GROMACS .gro file of C-alpha atoms in nm:
model
  406
    1MET     CA    1 -19.059 -23.579   8.009
    2PHE     CA    2 -19.147 -23.297   8.249
    3LEU     CA    3 -18.896 -23.066   8.083
    4LYS     CA    4 -19.044 -23.140   7.741
    5LEU     CA    5 -19.398 -23.079   7.864
    6ALA     CA    6 -19.299 -22.752   8.031
    7TRP     CA    7 -19.117 -22.638   7.716
    8LEU     CA    8 -19.417 -22.711   7.492
    9ASN     CA    9 -19.656 -22.542   7.736
   10ILE     CA   10 -19.473 -22.209   7.747
   11TRP     CA   11 -19.498 -22.181   7.367
   12ARG     CA   12 -19.874 -22.234   7.357
   13ASN     CA   13 -19.907 -21.857   7.361
   14LYS     CA   14 -19.589 -21.740   7.191
   15ARG     CA   15 -19.670 -21.370   7.211
   16ARG     CA   16 -19.724 -21.373   7.586
   17THR     CA   17 -19.407 -21.576   7.646
   18LEU     CA   18 -19.199 -21.348   7.425
   19ILE     CA   19 -19.330 -21.035   7.601
   20THR     CA   20 -19.250 -21.183   7.943
   21THR     CA   21 -18.902 -21.302   7.843
   22ALA     CA   22 -18.836 -20.961   7.685
   23SER     CA   23 -18.923 -20.787   8.012
   24VAL     CA   24 -18.684 -21.018   8.199
   25PHE     CA   25 -18.418 -20.957   7.933
   26PHE     CA   26 -18.433 -20.577   7.963
   27ALA     CA   27 -18.446 -20.588   8.343
   28VAL     CA   28 -18.135 -20.807   8.363
   29LEU     CA   29 -17.957 -20.602   8.096
   30LEU     CA   30 -18.028 -20.273   8.277
   31ALA     CA   31 -17.939 -20.420   8.617
   32ILE     CA   32 -17.604 -20.552   8.491
   33ALA     CA   33 -17.519 -20.228   8.306
   34THR     CA   34 -17.617 -20.012   8.607
   35ARG     CA   35 -17.431 -20.226   8.860
   36SER     CA   36 -17.124 -20.253   8.637
   37MET     CA   37 -17.116 -19.877   8.583
   38THR     CA   38 -17.156 -19.786   8.951
   39ASP     CA   39 -16.899 -20.044   9.063
   40GLY     CA   40 -16.660 -19.918   8.795
   41VAL     CA   41 -16.706 -19.557   8.910
   42TYR     CA   42 -16.648 -19.654   9.275
   43GLU     CA   43 -16.338 -19.860   9.191
   44ASN     CA   44 -16.192 -19.577   8.985
   45MET     CA   45 -16.271 -19.316   9.251
   46ILE     CA   46 -16.115 -19.530   9.525
   47HIS     CA   47 -15.806 -19.601   9.312
   48ASN     CA   48 -15.757 -19.231   9.235
   49VAL     CA   49 -15.784 -19.129   9.600
   50VAL     CA   50 -15.578 -19.406   9.759
   51SER     CA   51 -15.298 -19.396   9.501
   52TYR     CA   52 -15.224 -19.033   9.595
   53SER     CA   53 -15.270 -19.081   9.968
   54SER     CA   54 -15.285 -19.396  10.177
   55GLY     CA   55 -15.287 -19.684   9.931
   56TYR     CA   56 -15.548 -19.960   9.966
   57LEU     CA   57 -15.353 -20.069  10.273
   58GLN     CA   58 -15.099 -19.875  10.475
   59ILE     CA   59 -14.832 -20.003  10.711
   60HIS     CA   60 -14.699 -19.758  10.968
   61GLN     CA   61 -14.546 -19.747  11.315
   62LYS     CA   62 -14.796 -19.850  11.580
   63GLY     CA   63 -14.952 -19.532  11.718
   64PHE     CA   64 -14.865 -19.319  11.414
   65TRP     CA   65 -15.225 -19.277  11.302
   66ASP     CA   66 -15.323 -19.128  11.639
   67GLU     CA   67 -15.019 -18.899  11.655
   68GLN     CA   68 -14.886 -18.829  11.307
   69SER     CA   69 -14.542 -18.703  11.401
   70ILE     CA   70 -14.209 -18.763  11.232
   71ASP     CA   71 -14.093 -18.909  11.564
   72ASN     CA   72 -14.340 -19.195  11.507
   73THR     CA   73 -14.152 -19.332  11.208
   74PHE     CA   74 -14.000 -19.674  11.153
   75GLU     CA   75 -13.679 -19.790  10.991
   76ALA     CA   76 -13.705 -19.908  10.631
   77ASP     CA   77 -13.665 -20.286  10.634
   78GLU     CA   78 -13.577 -20.489  10.324
   79LYS     CA   79 -13.724 -20.799  10.484
   80LEU     CA   80 -14.059 -20.622  10.529
   81SER     CA   81 -14.056 -20.510  10.165
   82GLN     CA   82 -13.988 -20.867  10.049
   83ILE     CA   83 -14.276 -21.004  10.258
   84LEU     CA   84 -14.508 -20.756  10.088
   85LEU     CA   85 -14.377 -20.805   9.734
   86ASN     CA   86 -14.388 -21.184   9.763
   87ASN     CA   87 -14.763 -21.170   9.823
   88PRO     CA   88 -14.946 -21.229   9.490
   89ASP     CA   89 -15.222 -20.982   9.584
   90VAL     CA   90 -14.974 -20.692   9.612
   91GLU     CA   91 -14.914 -20.496   9.292
   92HIS     CA   92 -14.692 -20.211   9.419
   93ILE     CA   93 -14.549 -20.086   9.746
   94MET     CA   94 -14.467 -19.718   9.786
   95PRO     CA   95 -14.238 -19.605  10.073
   96ARG     CA   96 -14.325 -19.256  10.193
   97LEU     CA   97 -14.211 -18.996  10.442
   98GLU     CA   98 -14.489 -18.748  10.514
   99THR     CA   99 -14.437 -18.432  10.722
  100PHE     CA  100 -14.553 -18.072  10.749
  101ALA     CA  101 -14.334 -17.764  10.711
  102LEU     CA  102 -14.328 -17.396  10.617
  103ALA     CA  103 -14.249 -17.316  10.254
  104SER     CA  104 -14.109 -16.976  10.166
  105TYR     CA  105 -14.036 -16.788   9.844
  106LEU     CA  106 -13.934 -16.421   9.863
  107GLU     CA  107 -14.190 -16.254  10.094
  108LYS     CA  108 -14.447 -16.534  10.070
  109THR     CA  109 -14.474 -16.813  10.329
  110LYS     CA  110 -14.722 -17.098  10.358
  111GLY     CA  111 -14.771 -17.422  10.549
  112VAL     CA  112 -14.727 -17.724  10.321
  113LEU     CA  113 -14.739 -18.101  10.318
  114ILE     CA  114 -14.402 -18.256  10.229
  115LEU     CA  115 -14.428 -18.601  10.075
  116GLY     CA  116 -14.103 -18.789  10.033
  117ILE     CA  117 -14.154 -19.039   9.751
  118ASP     CA  118 -13.977 -19.285   9.525
  119PRO     CA  119 -14.020 -19.093   9.195
  120GLU     CA  120 -14.014 -19.402   8.972
  121LYS     CA  121 -14.270 -19.596   9.175
  122GLU     CA  122 -14.506 -19.299   9.202
  123LYS     CA  123 -14.463 -19.240   8.829
  124GLU     CA  124 -14.566 -19.599   8.762
  125VAL     CA  125 -14.869 -19.596   8.993
  126ASN     CA  126 -14.999 -19.238   8.966
  127ASN     CA  127 -14.859 -19.119   8.632
  128LEU     CA  128 -14.741 -18.806   8.814
  129HIS     CA  129 -14.509 -18.717   8.525
  130GLU     CA  130 -14.813 -18.677   8.297
  131LYS     CA  131 -14.963 -18.415   8.531
  132ILE     CA  132 -14.666 -18.176   8.512
  133SER     CA  133 -14.798 -17.843   8.382
  134GLN     CA  134 -14.466 -17.656   8.393
  135GLY     CA  135 -14.105 -17.775   8.407
  136LYS     CA  136 -14.030 -18.146   8.443
  137TYR     CA  137 -14.071 -18.438   8.680
  138ILE     CA  138 -13.814 -18.544   8.942
  139GLU     CA  139 -13.555 -18.751   8.759
  140THR     CA  140 -13.384 -18.961   9.030
  141ILE     CA  141 -13.428 -19.060   9.393
  142ASN     CA  142 -13.124 -18.845   9.484
  143ASP     CA  143 -13.231 -18.539   9.285
  144ASN     CA  144 -13.205 -18.226   9.505
  145ALA     CA  145 -13.529 -18.086   9.367
  146VAL     CA  146 -13.900 -18.071   9.439
  147VAL     CA  147 -14.227 -18.072   9.246
  148ILE     CA  148 -14.504 -17.857   9.393
  149GLY     CA  149 -14.877 -17.824   9.336
  150GLU     CA  150 -15.002 -17.567   9.087
  151GLY     CA  151 -15.219 -17.396   9.349
  152LEU     CA  152 -14.923 -17.365   9.586
  153ALA     CA  153 -14.707 -17.221   9.308
  154THR     CA  154 -14.974 -16.960   9.238
  155GLN     CA  155 -14.999 -16.862   9.605
  156LEU     CA  156 -14.621 -16.831   9.645
  157LYS     CA  157 -14.590 -16.671   9.300
  158LEU     CA  158 -14.306 -16.893   9.187
  159LYS     CA  159 -14.240 -17.089   8.869
  160ALA     CA  160 -14.026 -17.380   8.755
  161ASN     CA  161 -13.652 -17.349   8.834
  162ASP     CA  162 -13.712 -17.103   9.120
  163THR     CA  163 -13.573 -17.189   9.466
  164LEU     CA  164 -13.807 -17.292   9.747
  165VAL     CA  165 -13.703 -17.269  10.114
  166LEU     CA  166 -13.845 -17.531  10.352
  167LEU     CA  167 -13.837 -17.498  10.730
  168GLY     CA  168 -13.979 -17.746  10.980
  169GLN     CA  169 -13.917 -17.983  11.268
  170GLY     CA  170 -13.691 -18.280  11.213
  171TYR     CA  171 -13.658 -18.619  11.376
  172HIS     CA  172 -13.631 -18.605  11.758
  173ALA     CA  173 -13.682 -18.226  11.777
  174SER     CA  174 -13.397 -18.142  11.542
  175SER     CA  175 -13.446 -17.849  11.304
  176ALA     CA  176 -13.517 -17.914  10.937
  177ALA     CA  177 -13.421 -17.647  10.684
  178GLY     CA  178 -13.318 -17.657  10.322
  179LYS     CA  179 -13.326 -17.491   9.981
  180TYR     CA  180 -13.460 -17.681   9.681
  181ARG     CA  181 -13.494 -17.612   9.312
  182VAL     CA  182 -13.852 -17.636   9.192
  183THR     CA  183 -13.800 -17.866   8.897
  184GLY     CA  184 -14.168 -17.883   8.806
  185ILE     CA  185 -14.520 -17.770   8.888
  186ILE     CA  186 -14.791 -18.034   8.896
  187LYS     CA  187 -15.166 -18.001   8.842
  188LEU     CA  188 -15.360 -18.245   9.058
  189GLY     CA  189 -15.735 -18.307   9.059
  190SER     CA  190 -15.770 -18.257   9.435
  191PRO     CA  191 -15.775 -17.884   9.526
  192GLU     CA  192 -15.646 -17.965   9.876
  193LEU     CA  193 -15.337 -18.142   9.742
  194ASN     CA  194 -15.291 -17.890   9.463
  195ASN     CA  195 -15.269 -17.604   9.713
  196ASN     CA  196 -15.041 -17.773   9.966
  197ILE     CA  197 -14.830 -18.054   9.823
  198VAL     CA  198 -14.453 -18.059   9.789
  199TYR     CA  199 -14.312 -18.379   9.637
  200MET     CA  200 -13.944 -18.454   9.693
  201PRO     CA  201 -13.727 -18.766   9.656
  202ILE     CA  202 -13.757 -18.974   9.971
  203GLN     CA  203 -13.382 -18.973  10.041
  204GLN     CA  204 -13.379 -18.592  10.029
  205ALA     CA  205 -13.680 -18.580  10.264
  206GLN     CA  206 -13.502 -18.816  10.505
  207TYR     CA  207 -13.186 -18.605  10.493
  208LEU     CA  208 -13.382 -18.281  10.545
  209HIS     CA  209 -13.545 -18.415  10.862
  210GLY     CA  210 -13.244 -18.604  10.995
  211ALA     CA  211 -13.442 -18.926  10.957
  212GLU     CA  212 -13.211 -19.133  10.739
  213ASN     CA  213 -13.363 -19.462  10.624
  214ARG     CA  214 -13.686 -19.391  10.814
  215LEU     CA  215 -14.044 -19.394  10.680
  216THR     CA  216 -14.379 -19.274  10.805
  217ALA     CA  217 -14.563 -19.537  10.600
  218ILE     CA  218 -14.556 -19.796  10.324
  219SER     CA  219 -14.859 -19.763  10.096
  220ILE     CA  220 -14.975 -20.083   9.929
  221MET     CA  221 -15.156 -20.103   9.594
  222LEU     CA  222 -15.344 -20.422   9.510
  223ASN     CA  223 -15.391 -20.624   9.193
  224LYS     CA  224 -15.761 -20.654   9.280
  225SER     CA  225 -15.938 -20.430   9.528
  226SER     CA  226 -16.163 -20.724   9.623
  227SER     CA  227 -15.866 -20.894   9.794
  228LEU     CA  228 -15.834 -20.609  10.048
  229ASP     CA  229 -15.972 -20.785  10.357
  230LYS     CA  230 -15.797 -21.114  10.281
  231LEU     CA  231 -15.460 -20.941  10.234
  232LYS     CA  232 -15.499 -20.740  10.554
  233THR     CA  233 -15.567 -21.058  10.752
  234THR     CA  234 -15.266 -21.231  10.592
  235LEU     CA  235 -15.031 -20.941  10.667
  236GLN     CA  236 -15.147 -20.918  11.027
  237MET     CA  237 -15.035 -21.278  11.070
  238ASP     CA  238 -14.703 -21.225  10.886
  239LEU     CA  239 -14.595 -20.898  11.050
  240ASP     CA  240 -14.503 -20.797  11.403
  241THR     CA  241 -14.821 -20.619  11.516
  242ASP     CA  242 -14.644 -20.492  11.828
  243THR     CA  243 -14.426 -20.278  11.598
  244TYR     CA  244 -14.643 -20.219  11.291
  245GLU     CA  245 -15.003 -20.120  11.241
  246ILE     CA  246 -15.192 -20.216  10.924
  247MET     CA  247 -15.493 -20.008  10.821
  248SER     CA  248 -15.719 -20.023  10.517
  249TRP     CA  249 -15.840 -19.719  10.327
  250LYS     CA  250 -16.186 -19.777  10.477
  251GLU     CA  251 -16.046 -19.724  10.826
  252MET     CA  252 -15.839 -19.421  10.724
  253MET     CA  253 -16.112 -19.260  10.511
  254PRO     CA  254 -16.444 -19.364  10.671
  255GLU     CA  255 -16.628 -19.070  10.511
  256MET     CA  256 -16.564 -19.201  10.160
  257ASP     CA  257 -16.660 -19.554  10.262
  258GLN     CA  258 -16.987 -19.425  10.411
  259PHE     CA  259 -17.060 -19.223  10.097
  260ILE     CA  260 -17.010 -19.529   9.874
  261THR     CA  261 -17.226 -19.744  10.103
  262ALA     CA  262 -17.509 -19.488  10.102
  263ASP     CA  263 -17.488 -19.437   9.726
  264SER     CA  264 -17.483 -19.814   9.666
  265THR     CA  265 -17.797 -19.850   9.876
  266GLY     CA  266 -17.977 -19.608   9.644
  267HIS     CA  267 -17.874 -19.809   9.338
  268TYR     CA  268 -17.984 -20.134   9.503
  269ILE     CA  269 -18.327 -19.981   9.568
  270ILE     CA  270 -18.359 -19.882   9.200
  271ILE     CA  271 -18.263 -20.232   9.084
  272GLY     CA  272 -18.504 -20.378   9.341
  273ILE     CA  273 -18.789 -20.167   9.199
  274LEU     CA  274 -18.696 -20.285   8.849
  275TYR     CA  275 -18.718 -20.650   8.950
  276PHE     CA  276 -19.038 -20.583   9.146
  277ILE     CA  277 -19.201 -20.452   8.827
  278ILE     CA  278 -19.099 -20.749   8.612
  279SER     CA  279 -19.215 -20.983   8.889
  280PHE     CA  280 -19.571 -20.864   8.827
  281GLY     CA  281 -19.537 -20.946   8.457
  282LEU     CA  282 -19.398 -21.292   8.523
  283PHE     CA  283 -19.655 -21.358   8.797
  284GLY     CA  284 -19.937 -21.250   8.567
  285THR     CA  285 -19.813 -21.482   8.293
  286LEU     CA  286 -19.799 -21.778   8.531
  287LEU     CA  287 -20.151 -21.707   8.663
  288MET     CA  288 -20.292 -21.678   8.312
  289MET     CA  289 -20.126 -22.005   8.213
  290THR     CA  290 -20.272 -22.172   8.523
  291PHE     CA  291 -20.630 -22.042   8.484
  292GLU     CA  292 -20.640 -22.109   8.110
  293ARG     CA  293 -20.554 -22.473   8.175
  294SER     CA  294 -20.780 -22.528   8.476
  295ARG     CA  295 -21.003 -22.773   8.282
  296GLU     CA  296 -20.696 -22.954   8.150
  297PHE     CA  297 -20.551 -22.981   8.502
  298GLY     CA  298 -20.887 -23.103   8.635
  299ILE     CA  299 -20.901 -23.384   8.379
  300LEU     CA  300 -20.541 -23.487   8.449
  301ILE     CA  301 -20.606 -23.496   8.823
  302ALA     CA  302 -20.930 -23.692   8.766
  303ILE     CA  303 -20.751 -23.964   8.568
  304GLY     CA  304 -20.493 -24.005   8.844
  305MET     CA  305 -20.208 -23.758   8.787
  306ARG     CA  306 -20.057 -23.629   9.108
  307LYS     CA  307 -20.112 -23.262   9.183
  308ARG     CA  308 -19.753 -23.233   9.303
  309LEU     CA  309 -19.628 -23.325   8.954
  310LEU     CA  310 -19.844 -23.053   8.796
  311ALA     CA  311 -19.699 -22.801   9.043
  312ILE     CA  312 -19.347 -22.912   8.943
  313ILE     CA  313 -19.434 -22.857   8.575
  314LEU     CA  314 -19.555 -22.504   8.656
  315LEU     CA  315 -19.229 -22.438   8.841
  316LEU     CA  316 -19.030 -22.561   8.541
  317GLU     CA  317 -19.232 -22.333   8.311
  318SER     CA  318 -19.159 -22.036   8.535
  319LEU     CA  319 -18.788 -22.122   8.541
  320MET     CA  320 -18.773 -22.169   8.164
  321ILE     CA  321 -18.937 -21.835   8.085
  322SER     CA  322 -18.709 -21.657   8.331
  323LEU     CA  323 -18.399 -21.844   8.220
  324ILE     CA  324 -18.449 -21.756   7.854
  325GLY     CA  325 -18.482 -21.386   7.935
  326CYS     CA  326 -18.206 -21.399   8.196
  327LEU     CA  327 -17.948 -21.571   7.974
  328ALA     CA  328 -18.026 -21.330   7.691
  329GLY     CA  329 -17.993 -21.039   7.937
  330VAL     CA  330 -17.661 -21.170   8.072
  331PHE     CA  331 -17.527 -21.210   7.718
  332GLY     CA  332 -17.645 -20.860   7.623
  333GLY     CA  333 -17.505 -20.720   7.947
  334PHE     CA  334 -17.172 -20.893   7.881
  335LEU     CA  335 -17.149 -20.725   7.539
  336VAL     CA  336 -17.233 -20.383   7.688
  337VAL     CA  337 -16.978 -20.421   7.968
  338LEU     CA  338 -16.715 -20.554   7.725
  339TRP     CA  339 -16.763 -20.250   7.501
  340PHE     CA  340 -16.744 -19.993   7.780
  341THR     CA  341 -16.446 -20.155   7.954
  342LYS     CA  342 -16.262 -20.121   7.624
  343TYR     CA  343 -16.405 -19.777   7.539
  344PRO     CA  344 -16.492 -19.594   7.865
  345ILE     CA  345 -16.708 -19.280   7.866
  346TYR     CA  346 -16.508 -18.955   7.874
  347PHE     CA  347 -16.668 -18.637   8.007
  348THR     CA  348 -16.600 -18.298   7.856
  349GLY     CA  349 -16.685 -17.936   7.934
  350GLU     CA  350 -16.829 -17.835   8.272
  351LEU     CA  351 -16.891 -18.191   8.387
  352LYS     CA  352 -16.523 -18.268   8.331
  353GLU     CA  353 -16.425 -17.969   8.548
  354VAL     CA  354 -16.660 -18.079   8.828
  355TYR     CA  355 -16.505 -18.426   8.836
  356GLU     CA  356 -16.151 -18.287   8.829
  357ASN     CA  357 -16.227 -18.044   9.114
  358TYR     CA  358 -16.315 -18.342   9.332
  359GLY     CA  359 -15.994 -18.520   9.236
  360ILE     CA  360 -16.171 -18.780   9.022
  361GLU     CA  361 -16.082 -18.869   8.665
  362PRO     CA  362 -16.363 -18.746   8.432
  363ILE     CA  363 -16.408 -19.098   8.298
  364ILE     CA  364 -16.676 -19.360   8.360
  365TYR     CA  365 -16.525 -19.707   8.368
  366PHE     CA  366 -16.738 -20.023   8.374
  367SER     CA  367 -16.649 -20.309   8.607
  368ASN     CA  368 -16.619 -20.658   8.456
  369ASN     CA  369 -16.651 -20.833   8.792
  370GLN     CA  370 -16.810 -21.172   8.719
  371ASN     CA  371 -17.006 -21.157   9.046
  372ILE     CA  372 -17.230 -20.892   8.888
  373PHE     CA  373 -17.351 -21.143   8.626
  374ILE     CA  374 -17.382 -21.431   8.873
  375VAL     CA  375 -17.584 -21.228   9.125
  376GLN     CA  376 -17.836 -21.104   8.864
  377THR     CA  377 -17.888 -21.460   8.736
  378LEU     CA  378 -17.945 -21.593   9.087
  379ILE     CA  379 -18.191 -21.312   9.166
  380VAL     CA  380 -18.402 -21.392   8.858
  381LEU     CA  381 -18.401 -21.767   8.928
  382MET     CA  382 -18.496 -21.704   9.291
  383LEU     CA  383 -18.785 -21.481   9.181
  384SER     CA  384 -18.901 -21.751   8.939
  385VAL     CA  385 -18.920 -22.009   9.216
  386ILE     CA  386 -19.098 -21.771   9.456
  387LEU     CA  387 -19.352 -21.659   9.194
  388ALA     CA  388 -19.431 -22.020   9.099
  389ILE     CA  389 -19.534 -22.103   9.457
  390TYR     CA  390 -19.881 -21.944   9.438
  391PRO     CA  391 -19.988 -22.106   9.105
  392GLY     CA  392 -19.848 -22.436   9.236
  393LEU     CA  393 -20.057 -22.408   9.554
  394LYS     CA  394 -20.366 -22.331   9.341
  395VAL     CA  395 -20.311 -22.655   9.151
  396ILE     CA  396 -20.251 -22.856   9.468
  397LYS     CA  397 -20.577 -22.723   9.620
  398MET     CA  398 -20.767 -22.769   9.293
  399LYS     CA  399 -21.085 -22.983   9.299
  400PRO     CA  400 -21.116 -23.187   8.978
  401ILE     CA  401 -21.496 -23.150   8.935
  402GLU     CA  402 -21.489 -22.770   8.978
  403ALA     CA  403 -21.188 -22.739   8.748
  404ILE     CA  404 -21.348 -22.951   8.472
  405ASN     CA  405 -21.672 -22.749   8.487
  406SER     CA  406 -21.493 -22.411   8.500
   0.00000   0.00000   0.00000
């Protein structure tokens, strides 16, 4: 009965109810679209950065992060790989051997980052083969060839099929020197990588440094980035932490994590202001509905109706108005998110160049994380309950004689 009464009451003034529900609808729609877009941008930015560098999680020899030397490597272990691949949260694992060396071509010499990789796995995760601007990608894990960054190729003034000389320190102070055919030149979004990177098959990198079957790290890519903390905890229990150290991208790249946290705070403030504005509209509607019916409430109280029941009816009215607008907003937000997850926004021109210079794809993806929809619904319902408290208290304190004569 209370639900029916509340439903009939909110449609006494259809125009006012429709205006209020419309304001809730647009607020929820904008909040969902904004949150989905920012989360999508963050997820894409994180994926781009970690896929080329650390992975969402990285396993390395204990102490390697403090002293990143080729002497702090560990032996590749099939059992370790199986533990990782058997975990449903793990999408890919990428064994890597990362060292520094001098690269030389004719009279030019430059310090470079050598990254020993599994070409097929990196191809699958990073689409490195699609970023080749000259020549071709590394074909096999045993290919005696390298792919170098476009910026590095420009500085050394070499092109595809030229020979690059690498000189550095090998495992346990041995010397590392070798000649390699530059099979391709790659254009990466990150200027730092573009100017310094030398990709080579991991077995060739191990042979060059006298570190056969040894790795500096295993980078782990996840099916869902939200499972990061859970997976890290699980792996810490499964692995020998006296031998291995497990770090998340947040620990290895705290600057990016801090940037995302600060930027998210700004977006939360904007959404908070949006909800603060619609709260005034909803609060005004509830007050008007209460004052307009003061005489009616006075009569009901005089004939014996409990004030508490009238307050409950007001609460139900507040929830109904909010719920109509909220559900419509969630449905509209779902359609917007569905469209942009299927057809993301592509940047062109100068904006595209700015994104690429920072190593970020010039694309805005939208996140379809269901928590976005749930959180906005809960916020609106919580506001409805809070805003109904004052009108409810007015009714509870109402004196029947004064209300009837008002």
